[in-house]
Structure formats: structure tokens, C-alpha cells
Amino acid sequence: TGVSGTVREAVANYKEGKYKAVSQPDAASHSGMGRN
């Protein structure tokens, strides 16, 4: 998605409208939770 930095920065940037909202997740279900 091109998002990088801390969560705090990502939230701040999102609130400033720097990111476009997506209608669907761009990752598979449970992605990044240590499960295959």
C-alpha cells in the first residue's frame, strides 16, 4: 500500500487524507499473524 513508518505516523497521515481508503483488504485473511 506504500504505507511505512510507525502506526502513529500512519494514523496521522491517514487522518490528513494522504492515503486512499480501499473497499477490501489488500492482504489475505490473518496475514502477518504467524499462520500459514
Coordinates of N, CA and C in Angstrom, one line a residue:
T1 N 0.8 -1.2 0.0 CA 0.0 0.0 0.0 C 0.9 1.3 0.0
G2 N 2.2 1.1 0.2 CA 3.0 2.3 0.2 C 3.0 2.9 1.6
V3 N 2.5 2.3 2.6 CA 2.4 2.9 3.9 C 3.7 2.4 4.7
S4 N 4.4 3.3 5.3 CA 5.6 2.9 6.1 C 5.7 3.9 7.3
G5 N 6.5 3.5 8.2 CA 6.7 4.3 9.4 C 5.9 3.7 10.5
T6 N 5.8 4.4 11.6 CA 5.1 3.9 12.8 C 3.6 3.9 12.6
V7 N 2.9 3.1 13.4 CA 1.4 3.2 13.4 C 0.9 4.6 13.6
R8 N 1.5 5.2 14.6 CA 1.1 6.6 14.9 C 1.3 7.5 13.7
E9 N 2.4 7.4 13.0 CA 2.5 8.2 11.8 C 1.5 7.8 10.7
A10 N 1.3 6.5 10.6 CA 0.3 6.1 9.6 C -1.1 6.6 9.9
V11 N -1.5 6.6 11.1 CA -2.8 7.1 11.5 C -2.8 8.6 11.3
A12 N -1.8 9.3 11.6 CA -1.8 10.8 11.4 C -1.9 11.1 9.9
N13 N -1.1 10.3 9.1 CA -1.2 10.6 7.7 C -2.5 10.2 7.1
Y14 N -3.1 9.2 7.6 CA -4.5 8.8 7.1 C -5.5 9.9 7.4
K15 N -5.4 10.4 8.7 CA -6.3 11.4 9.1 C -6.2 12.7 8.2
E16 N -4.9 12.9 7.8 CA -4.7 14.1 6.9 C -5.1 13.8 5.5
G17 N -5.6 12.6 5.2 CA -6.0 12.3 3.8 C -4.9 11.9 2.9
K18 N -3.8 11.5 3.4 CA -2.7 11.2 2.5 C -2.9 9.8 1.8
Y19 N -3.7 9.0 2.4 CA -4.0 7.6 1.9 C -5.4 7.5 1.4
K20 N -5.6 6.7 0.3 CA -6.9 6.5 -0.2 C -7.5 5.2 0.5
A21 N -8.7 5.3 1.0 CA -9.3 4.1 1.6 C -9.6 3.1 0.5
V22 N -9.5 1.8 0.9 CA -9.8 0.8 0.0 C -11.1 0.1 0.5
S23 N -11.8 -0.5 -0.5 CA -13.1 -1.1 -0.1 C -12.9 -2.5 0.4
Q24 N -11.7 -3.1 0.1 CA -11.4 -4.5 0.5 C -10.0 -4.6 1.0
P25 N -9.7 -5.5 1.9 CA -8.3 -5.7 2.4 C -7.4 -6.0 1.3
D26 N -6.2 -5.6 1.3 CA -5.2 -6.0 0.3 C -4.3 -7.1 0.7
A27 N -4.6 -7.7 1.8 CA -3.8 -8.9 2.3 C -4.8 -10.0 2.5
A28 N -4.2 -11.2 2.5 CA -5.1 -12.4 2.8 C -5.5 -12.4 4.3
S29 N -6.6 -13.1 4.5 CA -7.1 -13.2 5.9 C -6.0 -13.7 6.8
H30 N -5.9 -13.0 8.0 CA -4.9 -13.4 9.0 C -3.5 -13.2 8.6
S31 N -3.3 -12.4 7.5 CA -1.9 -12.1 7.1 C -1.1 -11.5 8.2
G32 N 0.1 -11.9 8.3 CA 1.0 -11.4 9.3 C 0.8 -11.8 10.7
M33 N 0.0 -12.8 10.9 CA -0.3 -13.3 12.3 C 0.5 -14.6 12.6
G34 N 1.5 -14.9 11.8 CA 2.3 -16.1 12.1 C 1.7 -17.4 11.7
R35 N 0.6 -17.3 10.9 CA 0.0 -18.6 10.5 C 0.1 -18.7 9.0
N36 N 0.2 -20.0 8.5 CA 0.3 -20.2 7.1 C -1.1 -20.6 6.5

